[in-house]
Coordinates of C-alpha atoms and ligand atoms in Angstrom, one line a residue:
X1 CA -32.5 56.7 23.6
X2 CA -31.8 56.1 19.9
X3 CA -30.8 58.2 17.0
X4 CA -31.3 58.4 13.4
X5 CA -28.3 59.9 11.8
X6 CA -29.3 59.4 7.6
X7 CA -32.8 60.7 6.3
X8 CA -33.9 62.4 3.7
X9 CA -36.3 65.6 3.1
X10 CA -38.0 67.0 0.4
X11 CA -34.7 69.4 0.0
X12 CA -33.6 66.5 -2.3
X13 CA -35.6 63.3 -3.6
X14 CA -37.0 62.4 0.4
X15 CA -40.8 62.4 0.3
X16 CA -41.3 64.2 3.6
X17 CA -40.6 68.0 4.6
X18 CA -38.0 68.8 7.0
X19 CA -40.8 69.8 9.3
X20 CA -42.6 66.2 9.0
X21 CA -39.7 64.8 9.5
X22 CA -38.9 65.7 12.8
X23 CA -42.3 65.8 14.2
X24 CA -42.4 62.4 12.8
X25 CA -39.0 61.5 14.6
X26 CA -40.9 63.1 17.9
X27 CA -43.5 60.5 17.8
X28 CA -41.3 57.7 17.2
X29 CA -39.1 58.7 20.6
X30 CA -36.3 58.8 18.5
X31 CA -33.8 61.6 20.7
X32 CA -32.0 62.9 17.7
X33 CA -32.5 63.1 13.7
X34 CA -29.4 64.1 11.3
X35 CA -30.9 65.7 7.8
X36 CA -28.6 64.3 5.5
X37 CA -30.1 65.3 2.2
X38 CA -28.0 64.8 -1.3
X39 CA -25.7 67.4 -2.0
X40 CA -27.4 70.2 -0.9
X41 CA -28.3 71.7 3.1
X42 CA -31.1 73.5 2.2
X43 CA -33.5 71.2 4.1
X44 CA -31.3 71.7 7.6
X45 CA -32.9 75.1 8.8
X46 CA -36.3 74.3 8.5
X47 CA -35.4 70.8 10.6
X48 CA -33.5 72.6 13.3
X49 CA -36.1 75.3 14.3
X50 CA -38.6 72.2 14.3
X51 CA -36.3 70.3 16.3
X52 CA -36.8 73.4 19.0
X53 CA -40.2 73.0 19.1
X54 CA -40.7 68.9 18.9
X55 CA -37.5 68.1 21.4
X56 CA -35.9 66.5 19.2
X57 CA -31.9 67.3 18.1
X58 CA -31.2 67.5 15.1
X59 CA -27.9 67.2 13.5
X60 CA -27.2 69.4 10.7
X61 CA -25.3 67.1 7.5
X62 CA -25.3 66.5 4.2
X63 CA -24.5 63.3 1.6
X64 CA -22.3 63.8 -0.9
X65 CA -22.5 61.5 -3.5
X66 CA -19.7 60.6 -6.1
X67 CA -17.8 58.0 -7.4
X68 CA -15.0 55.4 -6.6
X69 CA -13.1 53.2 -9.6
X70 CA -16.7 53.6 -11.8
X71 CA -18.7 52.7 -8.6
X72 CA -21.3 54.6 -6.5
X73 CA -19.2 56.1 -3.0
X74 CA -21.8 58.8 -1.0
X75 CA -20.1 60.6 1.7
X76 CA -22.0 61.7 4.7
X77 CA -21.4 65.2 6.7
X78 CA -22.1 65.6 10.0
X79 CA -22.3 69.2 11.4
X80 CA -20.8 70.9 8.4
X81 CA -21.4 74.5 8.8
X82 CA -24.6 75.0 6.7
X83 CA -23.9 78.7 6.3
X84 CA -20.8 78.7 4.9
X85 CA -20.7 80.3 2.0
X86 CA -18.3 78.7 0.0
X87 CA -19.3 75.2 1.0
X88 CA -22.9 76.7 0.0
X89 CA -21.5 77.5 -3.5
X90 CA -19.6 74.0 -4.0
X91 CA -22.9 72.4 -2.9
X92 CA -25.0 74.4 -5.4
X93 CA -22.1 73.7 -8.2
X94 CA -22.6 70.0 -7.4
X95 CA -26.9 70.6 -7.8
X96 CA -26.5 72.1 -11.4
X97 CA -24.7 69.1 -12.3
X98 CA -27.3 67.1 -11.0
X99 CA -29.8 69.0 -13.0
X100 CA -27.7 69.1 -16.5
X101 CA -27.1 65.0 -15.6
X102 CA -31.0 64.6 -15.5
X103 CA -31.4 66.8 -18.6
X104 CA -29.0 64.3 -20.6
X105 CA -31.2 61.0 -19.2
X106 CA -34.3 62.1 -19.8
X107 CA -33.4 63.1 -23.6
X108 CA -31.5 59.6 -23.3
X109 CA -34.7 58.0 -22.2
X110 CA -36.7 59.7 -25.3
X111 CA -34.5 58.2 -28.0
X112 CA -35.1 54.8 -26.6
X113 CA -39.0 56.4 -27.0
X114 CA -40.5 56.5 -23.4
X115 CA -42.6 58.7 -23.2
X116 CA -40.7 60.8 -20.8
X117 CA -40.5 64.8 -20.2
X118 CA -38.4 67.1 -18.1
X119 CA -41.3 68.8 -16.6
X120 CA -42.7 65.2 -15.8
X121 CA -39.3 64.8 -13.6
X122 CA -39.7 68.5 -12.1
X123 CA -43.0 67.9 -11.0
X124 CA -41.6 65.1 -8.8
X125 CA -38.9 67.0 -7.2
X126 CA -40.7 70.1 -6.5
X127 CA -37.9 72.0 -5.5
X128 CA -35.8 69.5 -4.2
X129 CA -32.1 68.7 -5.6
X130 CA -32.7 66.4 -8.7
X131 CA -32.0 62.8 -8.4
X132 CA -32.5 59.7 -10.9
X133 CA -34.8 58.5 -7.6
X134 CA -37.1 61.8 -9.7
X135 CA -37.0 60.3 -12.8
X136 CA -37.5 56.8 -11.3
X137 CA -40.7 57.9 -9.9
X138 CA -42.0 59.7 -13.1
X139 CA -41.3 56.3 -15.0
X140 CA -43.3 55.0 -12.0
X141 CA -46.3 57.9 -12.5
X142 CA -46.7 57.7 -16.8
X143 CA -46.9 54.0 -16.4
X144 CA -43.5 52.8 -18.0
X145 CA -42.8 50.7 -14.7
X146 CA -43.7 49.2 -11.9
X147 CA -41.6 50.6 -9.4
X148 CA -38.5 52.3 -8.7
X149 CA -36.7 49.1 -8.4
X150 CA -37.6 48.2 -11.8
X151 CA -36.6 51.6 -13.1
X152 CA -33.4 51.3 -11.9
X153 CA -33.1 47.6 -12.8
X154 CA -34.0 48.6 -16.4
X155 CA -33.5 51.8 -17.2
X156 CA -31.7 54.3 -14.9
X157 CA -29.2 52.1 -12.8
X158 CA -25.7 51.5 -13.8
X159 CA -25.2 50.6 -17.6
X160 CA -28.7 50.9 -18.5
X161 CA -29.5 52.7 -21.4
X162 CA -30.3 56.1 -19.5
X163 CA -28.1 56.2 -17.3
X164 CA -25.6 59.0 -17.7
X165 CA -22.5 59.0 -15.7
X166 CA -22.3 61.9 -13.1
X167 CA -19.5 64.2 -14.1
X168 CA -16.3 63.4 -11.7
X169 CA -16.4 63.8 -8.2
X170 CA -14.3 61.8 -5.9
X171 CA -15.3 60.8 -2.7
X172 CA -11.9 62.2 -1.6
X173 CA -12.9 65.5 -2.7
X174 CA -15.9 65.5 -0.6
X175 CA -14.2 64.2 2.6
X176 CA -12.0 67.5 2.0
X177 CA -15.2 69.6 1.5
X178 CA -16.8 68.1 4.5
X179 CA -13.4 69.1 6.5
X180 CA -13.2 72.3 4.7
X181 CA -16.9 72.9 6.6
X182 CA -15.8 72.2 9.7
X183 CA -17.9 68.7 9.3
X184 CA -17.4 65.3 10.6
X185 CA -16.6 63.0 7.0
X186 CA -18.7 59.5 7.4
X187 CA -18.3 57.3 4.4
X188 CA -22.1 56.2 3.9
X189 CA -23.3 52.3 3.6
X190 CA -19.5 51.4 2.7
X191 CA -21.0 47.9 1.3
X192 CA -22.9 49.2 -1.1
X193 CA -19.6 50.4 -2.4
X194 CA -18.3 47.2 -3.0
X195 CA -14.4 47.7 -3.4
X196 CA -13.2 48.0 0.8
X197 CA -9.8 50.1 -0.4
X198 CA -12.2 52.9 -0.7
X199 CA -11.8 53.3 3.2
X200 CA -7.8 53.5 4.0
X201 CA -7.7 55.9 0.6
X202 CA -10.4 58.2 2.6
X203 CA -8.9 57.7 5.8
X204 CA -5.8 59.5 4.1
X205 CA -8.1 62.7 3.2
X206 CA -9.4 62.6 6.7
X207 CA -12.3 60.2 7.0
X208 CA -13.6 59.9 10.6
X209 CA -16.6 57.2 10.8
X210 CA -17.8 54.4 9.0
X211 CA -21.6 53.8 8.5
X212 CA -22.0 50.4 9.7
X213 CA -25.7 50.2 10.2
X214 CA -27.5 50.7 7.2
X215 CA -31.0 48.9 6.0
X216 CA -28.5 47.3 2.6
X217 CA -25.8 46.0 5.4
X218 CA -26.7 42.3 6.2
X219 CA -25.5 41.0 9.6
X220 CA -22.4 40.1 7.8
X221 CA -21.7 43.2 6.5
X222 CA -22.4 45.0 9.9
X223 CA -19.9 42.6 11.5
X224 CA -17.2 43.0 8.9
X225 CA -17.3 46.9 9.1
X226 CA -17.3 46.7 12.5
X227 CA -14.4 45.1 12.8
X228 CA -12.5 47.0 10.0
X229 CA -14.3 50.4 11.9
X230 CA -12.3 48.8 15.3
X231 CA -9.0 48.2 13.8
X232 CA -8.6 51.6 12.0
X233 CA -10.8 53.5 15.2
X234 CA -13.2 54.8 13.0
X235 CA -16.2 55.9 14.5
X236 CA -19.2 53.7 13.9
X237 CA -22.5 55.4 12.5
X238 CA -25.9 54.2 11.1
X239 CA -29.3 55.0 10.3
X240 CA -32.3 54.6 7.8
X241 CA -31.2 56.2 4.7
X242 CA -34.7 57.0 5.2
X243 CA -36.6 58.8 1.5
X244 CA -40.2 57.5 1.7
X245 CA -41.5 56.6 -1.3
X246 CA -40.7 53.1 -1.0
X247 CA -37.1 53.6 -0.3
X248 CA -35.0 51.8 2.2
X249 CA -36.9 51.3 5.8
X250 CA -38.9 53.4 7.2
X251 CA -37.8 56.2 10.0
X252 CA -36.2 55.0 12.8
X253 CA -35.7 52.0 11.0
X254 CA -32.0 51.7 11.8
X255 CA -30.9 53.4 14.4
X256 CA -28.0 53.7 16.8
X257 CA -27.9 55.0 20.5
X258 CA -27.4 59.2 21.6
X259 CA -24.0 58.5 22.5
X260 CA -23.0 58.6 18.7
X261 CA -24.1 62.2 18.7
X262 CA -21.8 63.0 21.3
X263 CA -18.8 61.3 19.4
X264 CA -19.3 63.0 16.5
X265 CA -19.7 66.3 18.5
X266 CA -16.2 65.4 19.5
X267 CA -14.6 64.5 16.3
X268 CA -15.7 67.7 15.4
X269 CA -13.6 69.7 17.7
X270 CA -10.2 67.6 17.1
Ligands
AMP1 P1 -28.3 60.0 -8.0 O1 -27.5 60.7 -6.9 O2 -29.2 61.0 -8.8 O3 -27.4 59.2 -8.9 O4 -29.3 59.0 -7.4 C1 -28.8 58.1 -6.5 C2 -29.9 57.7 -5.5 O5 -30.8 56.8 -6.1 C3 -29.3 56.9 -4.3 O6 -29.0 57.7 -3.3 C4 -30.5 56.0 -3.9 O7 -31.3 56.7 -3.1 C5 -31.2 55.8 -5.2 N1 -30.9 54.5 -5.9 C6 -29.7 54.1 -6.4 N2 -29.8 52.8 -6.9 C7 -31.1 52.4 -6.7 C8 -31.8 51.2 -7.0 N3 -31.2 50.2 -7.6 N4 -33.1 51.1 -6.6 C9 -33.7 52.2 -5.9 N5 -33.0 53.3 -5.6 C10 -31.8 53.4 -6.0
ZN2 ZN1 -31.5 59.7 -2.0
FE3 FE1 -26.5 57.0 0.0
FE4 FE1 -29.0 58.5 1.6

């Protein structure tokens, strides 16, 4: 029986409730789900109490995303305590950011003159943790482009000329937030990352897995984190990094087997 240990909900920029989610997972066979939604927990309730009532676990988590050296390093949690209230306070400091960073790219996007409002982006998160994945899809809804890809590619990735910088969070913060939550620290798709010291300098704040399956890891990739996962005796995660609208694969996508779950069960207690 597989798992999927990375998906999205509507708590931050997935297309899908909580709810859907699961009872989606259910009809897929998949044995266990982990709600890993951006910087926030909000969405792990609702998936729980649903995961009573399809049979299907559900692994409370979180990804924290932040940056390495000017590059993009997300940090997965796996059974953080979701009611603990100062992680629930860091976590909501981290979602203002998010919404004061989206405020700055959308007046950003303006002076270039797109045609681009605040409320447009609100409407696409409902109330979900903002996300430039918001923005892409209002670009996406007035017209401007074609898809998200191409609002990334031209407008919100990296160096564009909306993009806005998130305001400093090191991945080493968030492995110690994920600790300080009695959580497992993953670091997520570590080839997206694209600068491999990133895992020894987590491993130092207390890093315990490595994401090796991932839709963006090629068979190379999977191979050359496996390997590096090995040696260090990291434990070796995956899953869809599934969001919906258009995003990555589809649920299920990636998966790895139960006995991950259990591994990460363990970490926790050590
Ligand atoms: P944010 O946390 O607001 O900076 O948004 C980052 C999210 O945007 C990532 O987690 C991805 O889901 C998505 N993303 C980043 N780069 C791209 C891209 N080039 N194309 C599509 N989605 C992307
Ligand atoms: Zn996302
Ligand atoms: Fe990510
Ligand atoms: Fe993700």
């Amino acid at each position: 029986m597989s798992v999927d240990l990375h998906v999205h909900t509507t708590a931050s920029d997935g297309s899908k409730e909580p709810k859907e989610v699961v009872r989606q997972a259910a009809l897929l066979g998949l044995r266990a789900v982990a709600i890993t939604d951006h910087d926030t927990v909000r969405g792990v309730e609702e998936g729980l109490s649903f995961g009573t009532a399809y049979s299907v676990e559900v692994v409370p988590g979180v990804e924290i995303n932040t940056d390495f050296n000017a590059r993009e390093a997300h940090v997965l949690g796996y059974y953080v305590d979701f009611k603990n209230q100062a992680f629930l306070e860091r976590l909501n400091s981290l979602a203002n950011a998010r919404t004061i960073r989206i405020e700055k790219m959308v007046a950003r996007l303006q002076s270039i003159g797109l045609p681009i409002t605040m409320a447009d982006v609100l409407r696409e998160a409902g109330d979900g943790t903002l996300g430039r994945p918001h923005v892409a899809a209002s670009l996406v809804r007035l017209g401007i482009v074609a898809s998200a890809d191409e609002a990334f590619e031209r407008f919100i990735g990296r160096n564009r000329p909306g993009y806005v910088p998130r305001s400093k969070f090191a991945p080493q913060e968030a492995v110690e937030l994920i600790l300080e939550a009695g959580g497992v620290p993953v670091l997520a798709h570590p080839g997206t990352v694209g600068d491999d010291r990133i895992i020894e300098c987590l491993m130092e704040a207390g890093l315990k897995g490595l994401e090796v399956y991932h839709p963006d890891h090629d068979e190379k990739m999977v191979e050359h984190y496996l390997a590096i996962a090995r040696s260090l005796e990291l434990l070796v995660t995956g899953g869809s990094d599934y969001h919906g609208r258009g995003y990555h694969a589809c649920l299920g996508g990636v998966t790895v087997p139960y006995s991950v779950v259990k591994a990460l069960q363990q970490a926790r207690q050590v």
